[in-house]
Each structure stands twice: as structure tokens, then as C-alpha cells.
XYZ file of N, CA, C and O in Angstrom:
644
model
N -12.011 -17.564 -13.846
C -13.414 -17.158 -12.990
C -12.863 -16.871 -11.468
O -11.775 -18.074 -11.256
N -13.725 -15.804 -11.014
C -12.794 -15.420 -9.572
C -14.185 -16.404 -9.085
O -15.572 -16.355 -9.048
N -13.728 -16.830 -7.770
C -14.680 -16.957 -6.600
C -15.208 -15.960 -5.931
O -14.984 -14.660 -5.524
N -16.628 -16.186 -5.222
C -17.316 -14.961 -4.576
C -16.322 -14.405 -3.645
O -16.278 -12.952 -3.026
N -15.295 -14.887 -2.924
C -14.290 -14.137 -1.954
C -13.291 -13.508 -2.916
O -13.183 -12.533 -2.095
N -12.877 -13.734 -4.181
C -11.904 -13.175 -4.886
C -12.880 -11.923 -5.073
O -12.374 -10.688 -5.103
N -14.313 -12.027 -5.619
C -14.837 -10.922 -6.086
C -15.178 -10.003 -4.936
O -15.266 -8.823 -5.485
N -15.071 -10.519 -3.802
C -15.447 -9.736 -2.729
C -14.148 -8.977 -1.998
O -14.179 -7.488 -2.014
N -13.369 -9.504 -2.566
C -11.901 -8.611 -2.264
C -11.641 -7.771 -3.229
O -11.025 -6.605 -2.921
N -11.954 -7.999 -4.595
C -11.810 -7.063 -5.748
C -12.757 -5.381 -5.282
O -12.813 -4.471 -5.289
N -13.689 -5.957 -5.113
C -14.793 -5.063 -4.738
C -14.474 -4.525 -3.386
O -14.647 -2.528 -3.640
N -13.903 -4.976 -2.322
C -13.562 -3.946 -0.984
C -11.828 -2.944 -1.291
O -12.007 -2.090 -1.333
N -11.454 -3.528 -2.833
C -10.545 -2.956 -2.821
C -10.890 -1.577 -4.111
O -10.289 -0.587 -3.402
N -11.614 -1.941 -4.520
C -12.318 -0.606 -5.305
C -12.927 0.306 -4.649
O -12.791 1.423 -4.569
N -13.580 -0.117 -3.806
C -13.930 0.784 -2.480
C -13.202 1.562 -1.596
O -13.561 2.718 -1.366
N -12.304 0.899 -1.299
C -11.184 1.629 -0.333
C -10.320 2.698 -1.386
O -10.413 3.687 -0.891
N -10.294 2.425 -2.267
C -9.658 3.086 -3.319
C -10.592 4.250 -4.200
O -9.883 5.602 -3.725
N -11.714 4.190 -3.984
C -13.026 5.255 -4.475
C -12.799 6.065 -3.142
O -12.837 7.569 -3.221
N -13.444 5.855 -1.811
C -13.233 6.246 -0.727
C -11.960 7.513 -0.412
O -12.036 8.246 -0.330
N -10.480 6.754 -0.772
C -9.601 7.834 -0.614
C -9.511 8.578 -1.564
O -9.245 9.953 -1.618
N -9.814 8.145 -2.814
C -9.838 9.396 -4.045
C -10.968 10.616 -3.790
O -10.609 11.794 -3.492
N -12.060 10.206 -3.096
C -13.202 11.291 -3.095
C -12.863 11.936 -1.613
O -13.204 13.109 -1.592
N -12.406 11.353 -0.747
C -12.044 11.741 0.697
C -10.756 12.924 0.536
O -11.178 14.134 0.731
N -9.797 12.650 -0.456
C -8.862 13.894 -0.600
C -9.218 14.748 -1.601
O -8.589 15.930 -1.152
N -9.966 14.453 -2.711
C -10.604 15.512 -3.223
C -11.779 16.305 -2.824
O -11.484 17.986 -3.144
N -12.316 15.732 -1.735
C -13.232 16.657 -0.701
C -12.375 17.263 0.340
O -12.490 18.817 0.365
N -11.252 17.131 0.707
C -10.544 17.405 1.529
C -9.496 18.734 0.949
O -9.435 20.163 1.534
N -9.238 18.526 -0.197
C -8.501 20.003 -0.802
C -9.037 20.614 -1.444
O -8.933 22.171 -1.424
N -10.976 20.111 -1.716
C -11.835 21.250 -2.059
C -12.069 22.165 -0.820
O -12.043 23.463 -0.568
N -12.376 21.623 0.353
C -13.005 22.430 1.693
C -11.597 23.292 2.096
O -11.771 24.502 2.206
N -10.445 22.803 1.773
C -9.315 23.459 2.795
C -9.170 24.676 1.656
O -8.794 25.833 2.277
N -9.256 24.121 -0.107
C -8.892 25.826 -0.834
C -10.137 26.485 -0.593
O -9.665 27.549 -0.507
N -11.332 26.316 -0.300
C -12.458 26.854 0.182
C -12.104 27.645 0.808
O -12.493 29.144 0.912
N -11.909 27.275 2.288
C -11.451 27.881 3.562
C -10.419 28.767 3.274
O -10.616 29.964 4.007
N -9.459 28.277 2.842
C -8.166 29.390 2.665
C -8.830 30.952 1.866
O -8.951 31.883 2.260
N -9.471 30.452 0.747
C -9.949 31.607 -0.097
C -11.039 32.348 0.447
O -11.333 33.814 0.547
N -11.833 31.932 1.249
C -12.780 32.435 2.231
C -12.182 33.478 3.092
O -13.076 34.665 3.229
N -11.330 33.322 3.754
C -10.448 33.889 4.560
C -9.907 34.677 4.171
O -9.758 35.917 4.803
N -9.246 34.762 3.134
C -8.478 35.564 2.594
C -8.898 36.663 2.082
O -8.544 37.940 1.650
N -10.523 36.465 1.179
C -10.859 37.179 0.144
C -11.957 37.664 0.768
O -12.469 38.862 0.525
N -12.497 37.395 2.016
C -13.731 37.528 2.576
C -13.474 37.902 4.088
O -14.535 38.169 4.730
N -12.533 37.893 4.925
C -12.699 37.643 6.065
C -13.583 37.079 6.920
O -14.310 37.078 7.855
N -14.213 35.372 6.384
C -15.231 34.855 6.472
C -14.817 33.008 6.463
O -13.910 33.041 5.350
N -15.495 32.671 7.116
C -14.780 30.863 6.704
C -16.249 30.063 6.811
O -16.987 30.450 8.066
N -16.123 29.087 6.880
C -17.632 28.036 7.450
C -16.900 27.519 8.480
O -15.821 26.948 8.850
N -18.092 27.822 9.613
C -17.456 26.944 10.829
C -17.791 25.665 10.892
O -16.808 25.345 11.668
N -18.284 24.691 10.200
C -18.129 23.402 9.927
C -16.778 22.989 9.199
O -16.448 21.842 9.012
N -15.866 24.007 8.612
C -14.990 23.415 7.622
C -14.015 22.990 8.762
O -13.332 21.859 8.044
N -13.342 23.303 9.112
C -12.371 23.221 10.212
C -12.290 21.776 10.790
O -11.430 20.870 11.364
N -13.623 21.738 11.790
C -13.863 20.464 12.327
C -13.782 19.225 11.396
O -13.253 18.086 11.525
N -14.327 19.526 10.512
C -14.633 18.408 9.472
C -13.440 18.249 8.874
O -12.970 16.994 8.225
N -12.433 18.699 8.562
C -11.456 18.709 7.644
C -10.145 17.811 9.049
O -9.777 16.955 8.374
N -10.383 18.337 10.367
C -10.132 17.350 11.109
C -10.195 16.204 11.333
O -9.516 14.973 11.031
N -11.625 15.792 11.016
C -12.125 14.222 10.860
C -11.575 13.287 9.377
O -11.338 12.302 9.553
N -11.665 14.326 8.489
C -10.940 13.539 7.253
C -9.697 13.429 7.142
O -9.314 12.424 6.555
N -8.992 14.375 8.064
C -7.673 13.995 8.031
C -7.631 12.574 8.831
O -6.548 11.628 8.219
N -8.100 12.356 9.886
C -8.582 11.192 10.446
C -8.606 9.917 9.606
O -7.870 8.784 9.571
N -9.941 10.322 8.748
C -10.170 8.698 7.898
C -9.038 8.423 6.736
O -9.231 7.644 6.420
N -8.651 9.855 6.004
C -7.378 9.506 5.191
C -6.331 9.112 5.748
O -5.786 7.981 5.387
N -6.187 9.257 7.075
C -5.260 8.633 7.426
C -4.905 7.104 7.875
O -4.048 6.160 7.498
N -5.947 6.614 8.258
C -6.347 5.005 8.564
C -6.867 4.595 7.281
O -6.418 3.084 7.065
N -7.623 5.621 6.124
C -7.455 4.466 5.123
C -6.802 4.054 4.161
O -6.469 3.361 3.516
N -5.633 5.128 4.340
C -4.403 5.115 3.671
C -3.784 4.274 4.141
O -3.077 3.107 3.262
N -3.541 4.078 5.349
C -2.727 3.186 5.901
C -3.358 1.738 5.692
O -2.539 0.613 5.767
N -4.653 1.672 5.631
C -5.384 0.219 5.274
C -4.681 -0.166 4.056
O -4.500 -1.206 3.567
N -4.811 0.606 2.921
C -4.412 0.242 1.687
C -3.176 -0.115 1.452
O -2.576 -0.929 0.632
N -2.066 1.034 1.887
C -0.905 0.760 2.490
C -0.270 -0.849 2.725
O 0.353 -1.403 2.394
N -1.139 -1.440 3.771
C -0.896 -2.719 4.526
C -1.504 -3.385 3.244
O -0.743 -4.724 3.328
N -2.592 -3.513 2.580
C -3.674 -4.248 1.533
C -2.200 -4.411 0.745
O -1.770 -5.753 0.339
N -1.574 -3.564 0.056
C -0.509 -3.508 -0.863
C 0.846 -3.951 -0.440
O 1.921 -3.749 -1.579
N 1.092 -4.348 0.651
C 2.534 -4.191 1.420
C 3.277 -3.172 0.884
O 4.831 -3.380 0.701
N 2.786 -1.772 1.002
C 3.878 -0.624 1.360
C 3.619 0.014 2.432
O 4.166 1.048 2.305
N 3.630 -0.598 3.320
C 3.444 0.171 4.594
C 5.053 0.335 5.179
O 5.866 -0.552 4.680
N 5.110 1.429 6.026
C 6.832 1.642 6.816
C 6.950 0.426 7.563
O 6.283 -0.314 8.491
N 8.040 0.252 7.036
C 9.120 -1.058 7.511
C 10.320 -0.864 7.998
O 10.789 0.327 7.215
N 10.493 -0.729 9.308
C 11.982 -0.612 9.747
C 12.695 -1.639 9.191
O 12.820 -2.876 9.769
N 13.453 -1.865 8.390
C 14.404 -2.955 7.338
C 15.580 -2.879 7.504
O 16.259 -2.540 6.309
N 16.304 -3.076 8.292
C 17.901 -3.004 8.449
C 18.775 -4.337 7.740
O 19.606 -3.973 7.039
N 18.282 -5.547 7.667
C 18.877 -6.444 7.022
C 18.239 -7.192 6.071
O 18.877 -8.314 5.266
N 17.080 -6.608 5.413
C 16.898 -7.595 4.459
C 17.880 -7.445 3.303
O 17.357 -8.605 2.493
N 18.560 -6.375 3.185
C 19.216 -6.517 1.991
C 20.382 -7.360 1.931
O 20.893 -7.840 0.785
N 20.860 -7.769 3.307
C 21.978 -8.803 3.728
C 21.745 -10.063 3.886
O 22.207 -10.838 3.707
N 20.409 -10.371 3.972
C 19.751 -11.541 4.369
C 19.292 -12.782 3.410
O 18.775 -12.041 2.196
N 19.628 -14.052 3.143
C 18.814 -14.476 2.394
C 17.489 -14.542 2.128
O 16.817 -14.301 3.401
N 17.074 -14.646 0.985
C 15.268 -14.652 0.674
C 14.358 -15.294 2.184
O 13.597 -15.001 2.054
N 14.729 -16.395 2.515
C 14.333 -17.309 3.072
C 14.495 -16.887 4.476
O 13.315 -16.626 5.204
N 15.455 -16.285 4.986
C 15.296 -15.757 6.267
C 14.986 -14.473 6.537
O 13.823 -14.201 7.412
N 14.732 -13.518 5.345
C 14.094 -12.187 5.158
C 12.371 -12.704 5.088
O 11.654 -12.232 6.234
N 12.505 -13.709 4.632
C 10.582 -14.117 4.904
C 10.155 -14.262 6.242
O 9.058 -14.204 6.859
N 11.016 -15.088 7.118
C 10.829 -15.258 8.383
C 11.030 -14.154 9.111
O 10.242 -13.987 10.157
N 11.818 -13.296 8.936
C 11.683 -11.793 9.713
C 10.376 -11.297 9.242
O 9.848 -10.783 10.441
N 10.242 -11.165 8.282
C 8.607 -10.271 8.080
C 7.571 -10.795 8.756
O 6.597 -10.367 9.100
N 7.606 -12.458 8.331
C 6.408 -13.432 8.937
C 6.370 -12.465 10.377
O 5.359 -12.823 11.193
N 7.390 -12.669 11.258
C 7.469 -12.139 12.507
C 7.217 -10.985 12.941
O 6.302 -10.603 13.984
N 7.971 -10.113 12.383
C 7.756 -8.468 12.164
C 5.983 -8.308 12.078
O 5.248 -7.531 12.595
N 5.367 -8.829 10.755
C 4.046 -8.759 10.506
C 3.245 -8.940 11.977
O 2.263 -8.498 12.336
N 3.566 -10.390 12.569
C 2.882 -11.232 13.465
C 3.083 -10.397 14.665
O 1.684 -9.627 15.258
N 4.135 -9.243 14.681
C 4.248 -8.310 15.825
C 3.441 -7.327 15.529
O 2.622 -6.769 16.622
N 3.435 -6.480 14.571
C 2.908 -5.452 14.041
C 1.224 -5.868 14.335
O 0.357 -4.906 14.484
N 1.053 -6.767 13.825
C -0.738 -7.350 14.031
C -1.156 -7.318 15.186
O -2.302 -7.093 15.652
N -0.342 -7.634 16.264
C -0.464 -7.777 17.827
C -0.956 -6.266 18.347
O -1.523 -5.905 19.110
N 0.178 -5.282 17.948
C -0.079 -3.872 17.948
C -1.003 -3.295 17.484
O -1.989 -2.687 18.358
N -1.619 -3.864 16.492
C -2.585 -3.237 16.006
C -3.883 -3.733 16.097
O -5.105 -2.907 16.512
N -4.081 -4.747 16.816
C -5.317 -5.352 17.708
C -5.236 -4.601 19.177
O -5.972 -4.282 19.505
N -4.127 -4.438 19.988
C -3.962 -3.362 20.807
C -4.955 -1.926 20.436
O -5.410 -1.559 21.480
N -4.478 -1.338 19.408
C -4.955 -0.425 19.276
C -6.331 -0.212 18.771
O -6.930 0.498 19.029
N -6.492 -0.970 18.199
C -8.125 -1.501 17.765
C -8.593 -1.485 19.132
O -9.857 -0.889 19.121
N -8.609 -2.336 19.555
C -9.336 -2.525 21.317
C -9.381 -0.841 21.673
O -10.439 -0.465 22.510
N -7.958 -0.246 22.376
C -8.108 1.077 22.992
C -9.068 1.900 22.071
O -9.541 2.923 22.649
N -8.828 2.115 20.523
C -9.701 2.516 19.770
C -11.207 2.782 20.395
O -11.892 3.621 20.401
N -11.560 1.248 19.950
C -12.942 0.835 20.329
C -13.373 1.574 22.290
O -14.450 1.883 22.106
N -12.539 1.631 22.863
C -13.115 2.019 23.810
C -12.874 3.319 24.510
O -13.988 4.040 24.762
N -11.871 4.249 23.312
C -12.325 5.584 23.194
C -13.412 6.075 22.858
O -14.024 6.726 23.493
N -13.655 5.256 21.441
C -15.201 5.444 20.914
C -16.329 5.264 21.914
O -17.207 6.081 21.702
N -16.306 4.329 22.560
C -17.484 3.603 23.666
C -17.302 5.140 24.849
O -18.772 5.504 24.982
N -16.313 5.677 25.026
C -16.414 6.593 25.557
C -16.863 8.041 25.082
O -17.988 8.395 26.005
N -16.817 8.281 23.994
C -17.454 9.197 23.381
C -18.834 9.151 23.107
O -19.725 10.236 23.442
N -18.874 7.953 23.201
C -20.639 7.402 23.099
C -21.208 7.861 24.160
O -22.582 8.233 24.312
N -20.772 7.162 25.156
C -21.548 7.266 26.581
C -21.045 8.841 26.854
O -22.249 9.513 27.541
N -20.416 9.482 26.796
C -20.154 10.939 27.134
C -21.159 11.803 26.575
O -21.247 13.322 26.957
N -21.809 11.187 25.175
C -22.743 11.965 24.361
C -22.169 13.558 24.052
O -22.454 14.437 23.249
N -20.647 13.029 22.960
C -19.679 14.148 22.596
C -20.904 14.312 21.015
O -21.120 13.427 20.416
N -20.741 15.616 20.682
C -21.135 15.919 19.580
C -20.364 16.645 18.563
O -19.511 17.221 18.656
N -20.450 16.376 17.408
C -19.902 17.240 16.276
C -20.546 18.118 15.275
O -21.801 18.014 15.107
N -20.037 19.397 15.672
C -20.614 20.742 15.608
C -22.284 20.807 16.349
O -22.969 21.444 15.739
N -22.124 20.180 17.519
C -23.524 20.287 17.851
C -24.522 19.962 17.998
O -25.451 20.439 18.345
N -24.205 19.053 16.586
C -25.440 18.658 15.822
C -25.561 17.234 15.679
O -26.852 16.639 16.246
N -24.901 16.536 15.778
C -24.697 14.692 15.447
C -23.941 14.313 16.532
O -22.651 14.938 16.897
N -23.922 12.899 17.007
C -23.131 12.486 17.918
C -21.799 12.119 16.927
O -21.757 11.744 15.819
N -20.614 12.286 17.839
C -19.181 12.412 17.428
C -18.817 10.717 17.157
O -18.302 10.224 16.172
N -19.249 9.893 18.174
C -18.752 8.514 17.924
C -18.854 7.919 16.492
O -18.030 7.025 16.063
N -19.991 7.922 15.978
C -19.751 7.333 14.351
C -18.837 8.034 13.489
O -18.145 7.217 12.626
N -18.305 8.659 13.460
C -17.152 9.576 12.911
C -15.565 9.109 13.354
O -14.797 9.093 12.411
N -15.977 8.400 14.481
C -14.582 8.239 15.067
C -14.292 6.394 14.747
O -13.417 5.997 15.354
N -15.711 5.779 14.567
C -15.450 4.417 14.339
C -14.241 3.986 13.339
O -14.201 2.652 13.432
N -13.773 4.938 12.425
C -12.489 4.400 11.597
C -11.501 4.249 12.352
O -10.800 3.150 11.879
N -11.255 4.537 13.371
C -10.030 3.988 14.401
C -10.553 2.604 14.484
O -9.147 2.096 14.277
N -11.316 2.217 15.196
C -11.066 0.687 15.783
C -11.350 0.039 14.519
O -10.467 -1.309 14.396
N -12.372 0.424 13.364
C -12.119 -0.508 12.079
C -10.941 -0.588 11.270
O -10.631 -1.699 10.745
N -10.576 0.651 10.983
C -8.912 0.677 10.551
C -7.686 -0.233 11.236
O -7.234 -0.705 10.239
N -8.007 0.030 12.327
C -6.557 -0.914 13.137
C -7.084 -2.453 13.008
O -5.920 -3.107 12.857
N -8.466 -2.791 12.994
C -8.938 -3.986 13.270
C -8.489 -4.521 11.656
O -8.009 -6.059 11.228
N -8.729 -4.051 10.566
C -8.327 -4.327 9.039
C -7.057 -4.482 9.053
O -6.166 -5.542 8.342
N -5.951 -3.229 9.497
C -4.862 -3.293 9.209
C -4.191 -4.621 9.852
O -3.192 -5.584 9.287
N -4.540 -4.781 11.459
C -4.630 -6.141 12.164
C -4.376 -7.358 11.401
O -3.945 -8.391 11.112
N -5.663 -7.509 10.877
C -6.461 -8.786 10.042
C -5.207 -9.129 8.791
O -5.166 -10.084 8.449
N -4.959 -7.721 8.090
C -4.150 -7.997 7.024
C -2.612 -8.655 6.962
O -2.022 -9.463 6.522
N -1.840 -7.751 8.196
C -0.852 -8.021 8.691
C -0.902 -9.632 9.367
O 0.210 -10.252 9.011
N -1.953 -10.135 10.220
C -2.118 -11.499 10.271
C -1.915 -12.491 9.452
O -1.327 -13.423 9.563
N -2.710 -11.955 8.292
C -3.150 -12.994 6.982
C -1.240 -12.997 6.593
O -0.904 -14.118 6.070
N -0.611 -11.926 6.134
C 0.729 -12.142 5.787
C 1.411 -12.592 6.985
O 2.233 -13.243 5.851
N 1.368 -12.526 8.069
C 2.315 -13.235 8.592
C 2.015 -14.776 8.975
O 2.932 -15.356 8.607
N 0.873 -15.334 8.400
C 0.656 -16.467 8.346
C 1.026 -17.109 7.156
O 1.302 -18.085 7.231
N 0.816 -16.414 6.356
C 1.150 -16.748 4.727
C 2.239 -16.382 4.222
O 2.830 -17.313 3.507
N 2.483 -15.440 4.893
C 4.343 -14.889 4.312
C 4.117 -14.584 2.635
O 3.446 -14.829 1.952
N 5.335 -14.331 2.296
C 5.634 -13.487 1.276
C 6.935 -13.569 0.576
O 7.613 -13.282 1.363
N 6.801 -13.344 -0.780
C 8.057 -13.262 -1.329
C 8.918 -11.818 -1.431
O 8.097 -11.183 -1.044
N 10.083 -11.822 -1.455
C 11.099 -10.249 -0.984
C 10.203 -9.200 -2.630
O 10.198 -8.279 -1.857
N 9.809 -10.078 -3.625
C 9.421 -9.020 -4.779
C 7.966 -8.469 -4.477
O 7.447 -7.709 -4.949
N 7.218 -9.181 -2.991
C 5.972 -8.645 -2.464
C 5.698 -7.554 -2.172
O 4.716 -6.982 -2.161
N 6.715 -6.973 -1.764
C 6.720 -6.019 -0.602
C 7.898 -5.372 -0.308
O 7.997 -4.322 0.413
């Protein structure tokens, strides 16, 4: 039987995976549509390219969140094959802690950037405020930082990622 926190974790995992799938599908369809429209009719959707840029931003950060969740994020790992498992766990805890600190700084500065966009009144397609679409930056880096911090504090075995 799962606890409430465990069920919330499963729900969050499913939501992240669903968002990634829907976003990637929408990007492929929109990009393909744009290419076909340009090649067949010398026409394109005015909102297509700006929307694709935002989708790339969202896909990148959601993908990084999921990669961190599953311990499949990029690592520069020179010594793990040569160190004993205990030393590998210590090094990973240290690098995860450092990476969490970097992501906290990135989340902070991304939040400052979004606040600047809010104060400047930047618009998406001259219709909507831009800042809500950019919230993925501070939120994504904050989630990544939290996951790396948890990993740093709890540690994990060599086979975990």
C-alpha cells in the first residue's frame, strides 16, 4: 500500500511523462505543418515559429527534470569505473550537492529574468504576457535542484544511475 506522498510521486511522474509526450507530439506536428505550408503554398503560421521556440524551452527543461528524476542526467564521470562503490557514492553525493547549488543559482536568476519580463510587459505574439510561458525556467531548475539535493543527501548505489 502506498503512502500519500508515494501516490503524489507517482502522479507527478505520470504528469511529467504525459506533458513531455504531448509537447513532443505537438512540436513535431507544428514543425511538420510549418514546413509543408512553406514548401507547398509559400505560407506559414505567424504564431508557429515563436510557439516552437517556447516549446523547445519547455521540452528541454521538462526533459532535464525527468532525466534528473531517473538519474539519467549527463555526468562527467572519469573515475567511477576505477573507484570502489563506496567512494563512487561519496563522489556522486558531492557532485550532486554541487550541481544542486548551481541549479539553485540558475533558478534564482531565471526567476529574476521572468520578473524582469513581467515588469517590462513583454508580450507573446502581441497578445499574451510572456512571463507565464517562461515560468518553466525557475520552476524547472528548482525541481532539478531539489532532486539533486535529495540525491546528495540520501545517496544511491552504482546501479541506480
